[in-house]
PDB file of C-alpha atoms in Angstrom:
ATOM      1  CA  GLN A   9      -0.524   0.607   0.836  1.00  0.00           C
ATOM      2  CA  GLU A  10       3.104   2.396   0.039  1.00  0.00           C
ATOM      3  CA  PRO A  11       4.086   2.507  -3.731  1.00  0.00           C
ATOM      4  CA  LYS A  12       7.514   2.914  -4.516  1.00  0.00           C
ATOM      5  CA  MET A  13       9.009   0.709  -1.254  1.00  0.00           C
ATOM      6  CA  THR A  14       9.779  -2.553  -3.663  1.00  0.00           C
ATOM      7  CA  ALA A  15      11.877  -2.185  -6.908  1.00  0.00           C
ATOM      8  CA  TYR A  16      11.299  -5.954  -9.629  1.00  0.00           C
ATOM      9  CA  MET A  17      13.860  -6.482 -12.431  1.00  0.00           C
ATOM     10  CA  GLY A  18      13.813  -9.419 -15.097  1.00  0.00           C
ATOM     11  CA  CYS A  19      13.827  -9.276 -18.784  1.00  0.00           C
ATOM     12  CA  ILE A  20      10.720  -8.565 -20.720  1.00  0.00           C
ATOM     13  CA  GLY A  21       9.894  -8.512 -24.704  1.00  0.00           C
ATOM     14  CA  ASP A  22       9.548  -5.449 -26.687  1.00  0.00           C
ATOM     15  CA  ASP A  23       6.247  -6.186 -27.364  1.00  0.00           C
ATOM     16  CA  ALA A  24       2.479  -5.616 -25.758  1.00  0.00           C
ATOM     17  CA  PHE A  25       2.856  -8.225 -22.316  1.00  0.00           C
ATOM     18  CA  GLY A  26       5.615  -6.829 -21.714  1.00  0.00           C
ATOM     19  CA  ARG A  27       4.576  -3.254 -21.594  1.00  0.00           C
ATOM     20  CA  ARG A  28       1.583  -4.636 -19.757  1.00  0.00           C
ATOM     21  CA  LEU A  29       3.475  -5.973 -17.150  1.00  0.00           C
ATOM     22  CA  GLN A  30       4.734  -2.428 -16.353  1.00  0.00           C
ATOM     23  CA  GLN A  31       1.944  -1.276 -16.489  1.00  0.00           C
ATOM     24  CA  ALA A  32       0.524  -3.550 -13.835  1.00  0.00           C
ATOM     25  CA  CYS A  33       3.655  -2.362 -11.683  1.00  0.00           C
ATOM     26  CA  GLU A  34       3.085   0.900 -12.525  1.00  0.00           C
ATOM     27  CA  GLU A  35      -0.133   0.427 -12.176  1.00  0.00           C
ATOM     28  CA  ASP A  36       0.710  -1.090  -8.347  1.00  0.00           C
ATOM     29  CA  GLY A  37       3.251   1.124  -7.029  1.00  0.00           C
ATOM     30  CA  VAL A  38       6.439  -1.582  -7.814  1.00  0.00           C
ATOM     31  CA  THR A  39       9.444   0.405  -9.349  1.00  0.00           C
ATOM     32  CA  THR A  40      10.641  -1.793 -12.687  1.00  0.00           C
ATOM     33  CA  ARG A  41      13.903  -1.496 -13.693  1.00  0.00           C
ATOM     34  CA  TYR A  42      13.965  -3.835 -16.721  1.00  0.00           C
ATOM     35  CA  LEU A  43      16.124  -5.343 -19.530  1.00  0.00           C
ATOM     36  CA  VAL A  44      13.948  -5.119 -22.636  1.00  0.00           C
ATOM     37  CA  ASP A  45      15.518  -7.196 -24.805  1.00  0.00           C
ATOM     38  CA  LYS A  46      13.765  -6.626 -29.096  1.00  0.00           C
ATOM     39  CA  GLU A  47      14.596 -10.199 -31.164  1.00  0.00           C
ATOM     40  CA  THR A  48      11.927 -11.862 -27.882  1.00  0.00           C
ATOM     41  CA  PRO A  49       8.989 -12.252 -26.960  1.00  0.00           C
ATOM     42  CA  THR A  50       8.055 -11.360 -23.178  1.00  0.00           C
ATOM     43  CA  GLY A  51       7.610 -14.493 -21.299  1.00  0.00           C
ATOM     44  CA  THR A  52       4.108 -15.436 -20.734  1.00  0.00           C
ATOM     45  CA  CYS A  53       1.814 -18.451 -19.172  1.00  0.00           C
ATOM     46  CA  ALA A  54      -0.608 -20.748 -19.295  1.00  0.00           C
ATOM     47  CA  VAL A  55      -2.392 -21.305 -15.988  1.00  0.00           C
ATOM     48  CA  THR A  56      -4.790 -24.814 -16.148  1.00  0.00           C
ATOM     49  CA  ILE A  57      -7.324 -25.239 -12.927  1.00  0.00           C
ATOM     50  CA  VAL A  58      -8.222 -28.114 -12.239  1.00  0.00           C
ATOM     51  CA  ASP A  59     -10.353 -29.498  -9.449  1.00  0.00           C
ATOM     52  CA  LYS A  60      -8.770 -25.965  -7.631  1.00  0.00           C
ATOM     53  CA  GLU A  61      -5.314 -27.081  -8.307  1.00  0.00           C
ATOM     54  CA  ARG A  62      -3.511 -24.832 -10.504  1.00  0.00           C
ATOM     55  CA  SER A  63      -0.506 -26.305 -13.546  1.00  0.00           C
ATOM     56  CA  LEU A  64       2.126 -24.098 -15.341  1.00  0.00           C
ATOM     57  CA  THR A  65       2.355 -23.931 -19.170  1.00  0.00           C
ATOM     58  CA  THR A  66       4.805 -22.049 -19.841  1.00  0.00           C
ATOM     59  CA  ARG A  67       7.270 -20.194 -23.192  1.00  0.00           C
ATOM     60  CA  LEU A  68       9.550 -17.790 -21.281  1.00  0.00           C
ATOM     61  CA  GLY A  69      11.017 -16.220 -23.459  1.00  0.00           C
ATOM     62  CA  ALA A  70      12.773 -12.976 -23.220  1.00  0.00           C
ATOM     63  CA  ALA A  71      12.032 -14.086 -18.855  1.00  0.00           C
ATOM     64  CA  ASN A  72      15.244 -16.602 -20.108  1.00  0.00           C
ATOM     65  CA  LYS A  73      17.746 -14.114 -21.286  1.00  0.00           C
ATOM     66  CA  TYR A  74      18.504 -11.346 -18.052  1.00  0.00           C
ATOM     67  CA  THR A  75      21.891 -11.539 -18.250  1.00  0.00           C
ATOM     68  CA  VAL A  76      24.399 -10.294 -14.457  1.00  0.00           C
ATOM     69  CA  SER A  77      25.459  -6.897 -16.383  1.00  0.00           C
ATOM     70  CA  HIS A  78      21.889  -5.435 -16.695  1.00  0.00           C
ATOM     71  CA  LEU A  79      22.365  -6.317 -12.995  1.00  0.00           C
ATOM     72  CA  LYS A  80      26.083  -3.767 -13.016  1.00  0.00           C
ATOM     73  CA  GLU A  81      24.703  -1.238 -14.276  1.00  0.00           C
ATOM     74  CA  PRO A  82      24.991   2.265 -11.821  1.00  0.00           C
ATOM     75  CA  GLU A  83      20.713   2.875 -11.259  1.00  0.00           C
ATOM     76  CA  ASN A  84      20.663  -0.656 -10.504  1.00  0.00           C
ATOM     77  CA  PHE A  85      23.001  -2.177  -8.902  1.00  0.00           C
ATOM     78  CA  ASN A  86      22.065   1.304  -7.092  1.00  0.00           C
ATOM     79  CA  ILE A  87      18.960  -0.244  -5.557  1.00  0.00           C
ATOM     80  CA  LEU A  88      19.988  -3.705  -5.337  1.00  0.00           C
ATOM     81  CA  LYS A  89      22.914  -1.998  -2.084  1.00  0.00           C
ATOM     82  CA  SER A  90      20.551  -0.704  -0.867  1.00  0.00           C
ATOM     83  CA  ALA A  91      17.735  -2.590  -0.509  1.00  0.00           C
ATOM     84  CA  LYS A  92      16.922  -4.230   2.807  1.00  0.00           C
ATOM     85  CA  ILE A  93      15.786  -7.460   1.498  1.00  0.00           C
ATOM     86  CA  VAL A  94      17.116  -8.775  -1.649  1.00  0.00           C
ATOM     87  CA  TYR A  95      15.178 -11.997  -2.871  1.00  0.00           C
ATOM     88  CA  SER A  96      15.044 -14.042  -5.107  1.00  0.00           C
ATOM     89  CA  ALA A  97      13.323 -16.888  -6.814  1.00  0.00           C
ATOM     90  CA  GLY A  98      14.446 -20.169  -7.561  1.00  0.00           C
ATOM     91  CA  PHE A  99      13.439 -20.336 -11.501  1.00  0.00           C
ATOM     92  CA  PHE A 100      15.966 -17.414 -12.026  1.00  0.00           C
ATOM     93  CA  ILE A 101      18.811 -20.386 -10.641  1.00  0.00           C
ATOM     94  CA  THR A 102      17.694 -21.597 -14.497  1.00  0.00           C
ATOM     95  CA  VAL A 103      17.668 -18.040 -16.208  1.00  0.00           C
ATOM     96  CA  SER A 104      21.319 -16.063 -15.003  1.00  0.00           C
ATOM     97  CA  PRO A 105      23.437 -17.715 -11.847  1.00  0.00           C
ATOM     98  CA  GLU A 106      25.666 -15.300 -12.184  1.00  0.00           C
ATOM     99  CA  SER A 107      23.147 -12.082 -10.773  1.00  0.00           C
ATOM    100  CA  ILE A 108      21.877 -14.796  -7.999  1.00  0.00           C
ATOM    101  CA  GLU A 109      26.313 -15.057  -6.472  1.00  0.00           C
ATOM    102  CA  LEU A 110      26.173 -10.603  -7.530  1.00  0.00           C
ATOM    103  CA  ALA A 111      23.151 -10.548  -5.645  1.00  0.00           C
ATOM    104  CA  SER A 112      23.247 -12.688  -2.750  1.00  0.00           C
ATOM    105  CA  LYS A 113      27.277 -11.798  -1.658  1.00  0.00           C
ATOM    106  CA  VAL A 114      26.134  -7.617  -2.267  1.00  0.00           C
ATOM    107  CA  THR A 115      23.431  -8.468   0.574  1.00  0.00           C
ATOM    108  CA  GLU A 116      26.303 -10.296   2.214  1.00  0.00           C
ATOM    109  CA  MET A 117      28.542  -6.661   1.869  1.00  0.00           C
ATOM    110  CA  SER A 118      26.159  -4.585   2.890  1.00  0.00           C
ATOM    111  CA  GLY A 119      24.393  -6.683   5.630  1.00  0.00           C
ATOM    112  CA  SER A 120      20.866  -6.751   3.794  1.00  0.00           C
ATOM    113  CA  ILE A 121      18.910  -9.038   4.335  1.00  0.00           C
ATOM    114  CA  TYR A 122      18.809 -12.236   1.043  1.00  0.00           C
ATOM    115  CA  CYS A 123      15.762 -14.640   0.458  1.00  0.00           C
ATOM    116  CA  LEU A 124      16.262 -17.581  -2.186  1.00  0.00           C
ATOM    117  CA  ASN A 125      13.124 -19.851  -2.978  1.00  0.00           C
ATOM    118  CA  LEU A 126      13.737 -23.707  -3.663  1.00  0.00           C
ATOM    119  CA  SER A 127      10.207 -23.005  -6.363  1.00  0.00           C
ATOM    120  CA  ALA A 128       9.348 -26.069  -8.338  1.00  0.00           C
ATOM    121  CA  ALA A 129      11.495 -29.788  -7.598  1.00  0.00           C
ATOM    122  CA  PHE A 130      12.727 -30.410 -10.710  1.00  0.00           C
ATOM    123  CA  ILE A 131      15.194 -27.501  -9.687  1.00  0.00           C
ATOM    124  CA  VAL A 132      16.659 -29.392  -7.050  1.00  0.00           C
ATOM    125  CA  GLN A 133      16.647 -32.454  -8.810  1.00  0.00           C
ATOM    126  CA  VAL A 134      18.692 -31.704 -10.967  1.00  0.00           C
ATOM    127  CA  PRO A 135      22.315 -31.321 -10.447  1.00  0.00           C
ATOM    128  CA  SER A 136      24.013 -28.571 -11.836  1.00  0.00           C
ATOM    129  CA  PHE A 137      21.011 -25.963 -10.630  1.00  0.00           C
ATOM    130  CA  ARG A 138      21.068 -27.624  -6.757  1.00  0.00           C
ATOM    131  CA  ALA A 139      24.419 -26.661  -7.256  1.00  0.00           C
ATOM    132  CA  VAL A 140      23.749 -22.659  -7.768  1.00  0.00           C
ATOM    133  CA  LEU A 141      20.768 -23.044  -5.365  1.00  0.00           C
ATOM    134  CA  GLU A 142      23.825 -24.858  -2.768  1.00  0.00           C
ATOM    135  CA  LYS A 143      26.314 -22.217  -3.727  1.00  0.00           C
ATOM    136  CA  ALA A 144      24.160 -19.714  -2.746  1.00  0.00           C
ATOM    137  CA  LEU A 145      22.752 -21.326   0.752  1.00  0.00           C
ATOM    138  CA  PRO A 146      25.846 -19.597   3.361  1.00  0.00           C
ATOM    139  CA  GLN A 147      24.534 -15.900   2.127  1.00  0.00           C
ATOM    140  CA  CYS A 148      20.572 -16.814   2.270  1.00  0.00           C
ATOM    141  CA  ASP A 149      19.137 -15.705   5.062  1.00  0.00           C
ATOM    142  CA  ILE A 150      15.913 -16.984   4.833  1.00  0.00           C
ATOM    143  CA  LEU A 151      14.944 -19.774   2.755  1.00  0.00           C
ATOM    144  CA  PHE A 152      11.766 -20.417   1.008  1.00  0.00           C
ATOM    145  CA  GLY A 153       9.231 -24.029  -0.234  1.00  0.00           C
ATOM    146  CA  ASN A 154       6.766 -25.927   0.298  1.00  0.00           C
ATOM    147  CA  GLU A 155       7.336 -29.294   1.870  1.00  0.00           C
ATOM    148  CA  THR A 156       7.214 -31.317  -2.388  1.00  0.00           C
ATOM    149  CA  GLU A 157       9.819 -28.923  -2.468  1.00  0.00           C
ATOM    150  CA  ALA A 158      12.247 -30.345   0.800  1.00  0.00           C
ATOM    151  CA  ARG A 159      11.258 -33.911  -0.088  1.00  0.00           C
ATOM    152  CA  ALA A 160      12.722 -33.681  -3.852  1.00  0.00           C
ATOM    153  CA  TYR A 161      15.425 -31.524  -2.485  1.00  0.00           C
ATOM    154  CA  ALA A 162      15.802 -34.675  -0.121  1.00  0.00           C
ATOM    155  CA  GLU A 163      16.227 -37.204  -1.929  1.00  0.00           C
ATOM    156  CA  ALA A 164      18.120 -35.110  -4.801  1.00  0.00           C
ATOM    157  CA  VAL A 165      20.797 -35.112  -1.854  1.00  0.00           C
ATOM    158  CA  GLY A 166      20.506 -38.974  -0.499  1.00  0.00           C
ATOM    159  CA  TRP A 167      18.835 -38.121   2.523  1.00  0.00           C
ATOM    160  CA  GLU A 168      16.804 -41.143   3.132  1.00  0.00           C
ATOM    161  CA  THR A 169      13.854 -38.812   4.897  1.00  0.00           C
ATOM    162  CA  SER A 170      10.654 -37.616   3.795  1.00  0.00           C
ATOM    163  CA  ASP A 171       9.839 -35.556   7.645  1.00  0.00           C
ATOM    164  CA  VAL A 172       9.459 -32.157   6.871  1.00  0.00           C
ATOM    165  CA  GLU A 173      10.331 -30.916   9.614  1.00  0.00           C
ATOM    166  CA  PHE A 174      14.147 -32.696   9.992  1.00  0.00           C
ATOM    167  CA  ILE A 175      14.605 -32.136   6.443  1.00  0.00           C
ATOM    168  CA  ALA A 176      14.162 -28.061   7.226  1.00  0.00           C
ATOM    169  CA  THR A 177      16.779 -28.092  10.172  1.00  0.00           C
ATOM    170  CA  ARG A 178      19.227 -29.550   7.902  1.00  0.00           C
ATOM    171  CA  LEU A 179      18.972 -27.077   5.393  1.00  0.00           C
ATOM    172  CA  SER A 180      18.548 -24.739   9.047  1.00  0.00           C
ATOM    173  CA  LEU A 181      22.321 -25.923  10.298  1.00  0.00           C
ATOM    174  CA  VAL A 182      24.886 -25.323   6.093  1.00  0.00           C
ATOM    175  CA  PRO A 183      26.925 -22.672   7.796  1.00  0.00           C
ATOM    176  CA  MET A 184      26.725 -19.516   6.912  1.00  0.00           C
ATOM    177  CA  ALA A 185      28.883 -17.027   5.269  1.00  0.00           C
ATOM    178  CA  GLY A 186      30.774 -14.169   7.287  1.00  0.00           C
ATOM    179  CA  LYS A 187      28.836 -12.836  10.842  1.00  0.00           C
ATOM    180  CA  LYS A 188      26.116 -13.373   9.586  1.00  0.00           C
ATOM    181  CA  ASP A 189      23.037 -14.903  11.753  1.00  0.00           C
ATOM    182  CA  PRO A 190      21.713 -17.884  11.517  1.00  0.00           C
ATOM    183  CA  ARG A 191      19.437 -18.763   8.301  1.00  0.00           C
ATOM    184  CA  LYS A 192      15.615 -19.498   8.349  1.00  0.00           C
ATOM    185  CA  VAL A 193      14.400 -21.858   6.348  1.00  0.00           C
ATOM    186  CA  VAL A 194      10.078 -21.592   5.936  1.00  0.00           C
ATOM    187  CA  ILE A 195       8.415 -24.529   4.949  1.00  0.00           C
ATOM    188  CA  THR A 196       4.746 -24.636   4.136  1.00  0.00           C
ATOM    189  CA  GLN A 197       2.651 -26.914   4.019  1.00  0.00           C
ATOM    190  CA  GLY A 198      -1.138 -25.959   2.418  1.00  0.00           C
ATOM    191  CA  ALA A 199      -3.436 -26.594   4.689  1.00  0.00           C
ATOM    192  CA  GLU A 200      -0.755 -27.226   8.084  1.00  0.00           C
ATOM    193  CA  PRO A 201       0.960 -25.304  10.414  1.00  0.00           C
ATOM    194  CA  THR A 202       4.488 -23.542   7.826  1.00  0.00           C
ATOM    195  CA  VAL A 203       7.566 -24.912   9.484  1.00  0.00           C
ATOM    196  CA  VAL A 204      10.776 -22.604  10.546  1.00  0.00           C
ATOM    197  CA  ALA A 205      13.979 -24.360  10.922  1.00  0.00           C
ATOM    198  CA  ILE A 206      15.890 -21.520  13.129  1.00  0.00           C
ATOM    199  CA  ARG A 207      19.948 -23.354  14.152  1.00  0.00           C
ATOM    200  CA  GLY A 208      18.996 -26.623  13.972  1.00  0.00           C
ATOM    201  CA  VAL A 209      15.254 -25.649  16.549  1.00  0.00           C
ATOM    202  CA  VAL A 210      12.720 -25.460  14.283  1.00  0.00           C
ATOM    203  CA  SER A 211       8.883 -24.256  15.148  1.00  0.00           C
ATOM    204  CA  ARG A 212       5.637 -24.735  13.671  1.00  0.00           C
ATOM    205  CA  TYR A 213       2.580 -21.330  12.995  1.00  0.00           C
ATOM    206  CA  PRO A 214      -0.730 -23.073  12.134  1.00  0.00           C
ATOM    207  CA  VAL A 215      -2.464 -22.244   9.481  1.00  0.00           C
ATOM    208  CA  ALA A 216      -6.479 -20.766   9.237  1.00  0.00           C
ATOM    209  CA  PRO A 217      -8.585 -22.453   8.003  1.00  0.00           C
ATOM    210  CA  LEU A 218     -11.051 -22.386   4.814  1.00  0.00           C
ATOM    211  CA  ALA A 219     -14.335 -23.756   3.445  1.00  0.00           C
ATOM    212  CA  PRO A 220     -13.171 -25.899   0.983  1.00  0.00           C
ATOM    213  CA  GLU A 221     -15.929 -23.925  -1.509  1.00  0.00           C
ATOM    214  CA  GLN A 222     -13.667 -20.917  -0.062  1.00  0.00           C
ATOM    215  CA  ILE A 223     -11.478 -21.705  -2.612  1.00  0.00           C
ATOM    216  CA  VAL A 224     -11.749 -20.460  -5.871  1.00  0.00           C
ATOM    217  CA  ASP A 225      -7.462 -21.520  -7.630  1.00  0.00           C
ATOM    218  CA  THR A 226      -5.003 -22.359  -5.286  1.00  0.00           C
ATOM    219  CA  ASN A 227      -2.636 -19.785  -8.282  1.00  0.00           C
ATOM    220  CA  GLY A 228      -0.432 -17.786  -6.206  1.00  0.00           C
ATOM    221  CA  ALA A 229      -0.329 -18.987  -3.361  1.00  0.00           C
ATOM    222  CA  GLY A 230       3.489 -19.807  -2.941  1.00  0.00           C
ATOM    223  CA  ASP A 231       4.415 -16.530  -3.737  1.00  0.00           C
ATOM    224  CA  ALA A 232       1.412 -14.502  -1.851  1.00  0.00           C
ATOM    225  CA  PHE A 233       3.011 -16.283   1.442  1.00  0.00           C
ATOM    226  CA  VAL A 234       6.036 -14.683   0.329  1.00  0.00           C
ATOM    227  CA  GLY A 235       4.665 -11.958  -0.704  1.00  0.00           C
ATOM    228  CA  GLY A 236       3.315 -11.075   2.797  1.00  0.00           C
ATOM    229  CA  PHE A 237       5.916 -12.630   4.974  1.00  0.00           C
ATOM    230  CA  LEU A 238       7.819 -10.009   3.829  1.00  0.00           C
ATOM    231  CA  ALA A 239       5.901  -7.458   4.087  1.00  0.00           C
ATOM    232  CA  ALA A 240       5.790  -7.864   8.014  1.00  0.00           C
ATOM    233  CA  LEU A 241      10.036  -8.281   8.178  1.00  0.00           C
ATOM    234  CA  ALA A 242      10.190  -5.167   6.605  1.00  0.00           C
ATOM    235  CA  LYS A 243       7.838  -3.531   9.279  1.00  0.00           C
ATOM    236  CA  LYS A 244      10.080  -5.905  11.776  1.00  0.00           C
ATOM    237  CA  HIS A 245       7.539  -7.813  13.100  1.00  0.00           C
ATOM    238  CA  SER A 246       7.654 -11.324  14.926  1.00  0.00           C
ATOM    239  CA  LEU A 247       8.467 -15.081  12.864  1.00  0.00           C
ATOM    240  CA  GLN A 248       4.399 -15.728  14.155  1.00  0.00           C
ATOM    241  CA  GLY A 249       3.639 -11.906  12.582  1.00  0.00           C
ATOM    242  CA  CYS A 250       5.720 -12.866   9.582  1.00  0.00           C
ATOM    243  CA  CYS A 251       4.094 -16.708   9.360  1.00  0.00           C
ATOM    244  CA  GLN A 252       0.929 -15.297  10.388  1.00  0.00           C
ATOM    245  CA  ALA A 253       0.825 -12.100   7.035  1.00  0.00           C
ATOM    246  CA  GLY A 254       2.742 -14.836   4.507  1.00  0.00           C
ATOM    247  CA  SER A 255      -1.035 -16.675   5.918  1.00  0.00           C
ATOM    248  CA  TYR A 256      -3.896 -14.736   5.071  1.00  0.00           C
ATOM    249  CA  ALA A 257      -1.601 -12.882   1.640  1.00  0.00           C
ATOM    250  CA  ALA A 258      -2.245 -17.299   0.277  1.00  0.00           C
ATOM    251  CA  ALA A 259      -5.529 -17.674   1.503  1.00  0.00           C
ATOM    252  CA  THR A 260      -5.945 -14.434   0.582  1.00  0.00           C
ATOM    253  CA  VAL A 261      -5.208 -14.886  -2.764  1.00  0.00           C
ATOM    254  CA  ILE A 262      -6.882 -18.300  -3.475  1.00  0.00           C
ATOM    255  CA  GLN A 263     -10.044 -16.832  -2.766  1.00  0.00           C
ATOM    256  CA  GLN A 264      -9.851 -15.058  -5.822  1.00  0.00           C
ATOM    257  CA  SER A 265      -9.680 -16.021  -9.691  1.00  0.00           C
ATOM    258  CA  GLY A 266      -6.032 -16.432 -10.875  1.00  0.00           C
ATOM    259  CA  CYS A 267      -3.080 -13.647  -9.164  1.00  0.00           C
ATOM    260  CA  THR A 268      -5.466 -10.929  -7.401  1.00  0.00           C
ATOM    261  CA  PHE A 269      -5.909  -9.015  -4.755  1.00  0.00           C
ATOM    262  CA  PRO A 270      -8.859  -6.581  -2.760  1.00  0.00           C
ATOM    263  CA  ALA A 271      -7.866  -3.231  -4.171  1.00  0.00           C
ATOM    264  CA  LYS A 272      -7.560  -2.709  -0.271  1.00  0.00           C
ATOM    265  CA  PRO A 273      -6.535  -5.392   3.055  1.00  0.00           C
ATOM    266  CA  GLU A 274      -8.615  -6.240   5.587  1.00  0.00           C
ATOM    267  CA  TYR A 275      -4.427  -6.503   7.058  1.00  0.00           C
ATOM    268  CA  CYS A 276      -2.493  -4.404   8.713  1.00  0.00           C
ATOM    269  CA  LEU A 277       0.869  -4.657   8.728  1.00  0.00           C
TER     270      LEU A 277
END
């Protein structure tokens, strides 16, 4: 609700979809610093809803063309250095590992918070992608994921467990770089309590229940949770407050069609 408090970087094409994305961000008060690829169309995504669950079919297009040189441009680099919280979606691991490495190391030097999301099972199942994730973990202050992604990681590295709390615990114990505080590993489980592990100690934060008839579709639930969590973190709320804000945002988006929110939130930070 406070304009120009957030900035977003990525790559779009020089086309109607790219302009629409820029306009939507501007209308919602988000500063955009897009790399524009004139040769490649803006990425698109088709969402298939079956029994309220969603499946995504993507054409990455220009989203696959982001380069670290854009992040190094003075205006963009200044945004990175001045940010209090920097968040990278795990999908970006497949696009520009160099950008993730630069962003994570800049946050270590600036003292800001670096966050990363597992995002999808295939990110941790493909060895080259998982290597990028593991290289960034020492700089990662908050690692997000859901129970399916956490279990996929455990299987990929041979931990022989499906216990989400155990997996979160082990991920929280990966050593941090420099003098960073211990990592927080935040694993959502749909309607089940959110698991948070810090230095091997696990906490569980309940999720307010919704009746099945209240749910329209689950599109955007994970991203909404992260958005709510980080908004509360920016306001210096406790972990419990961050999880509550994340759960509110996720519960709100799944009661709408697609990735949409009411104009004004009912939750006050």
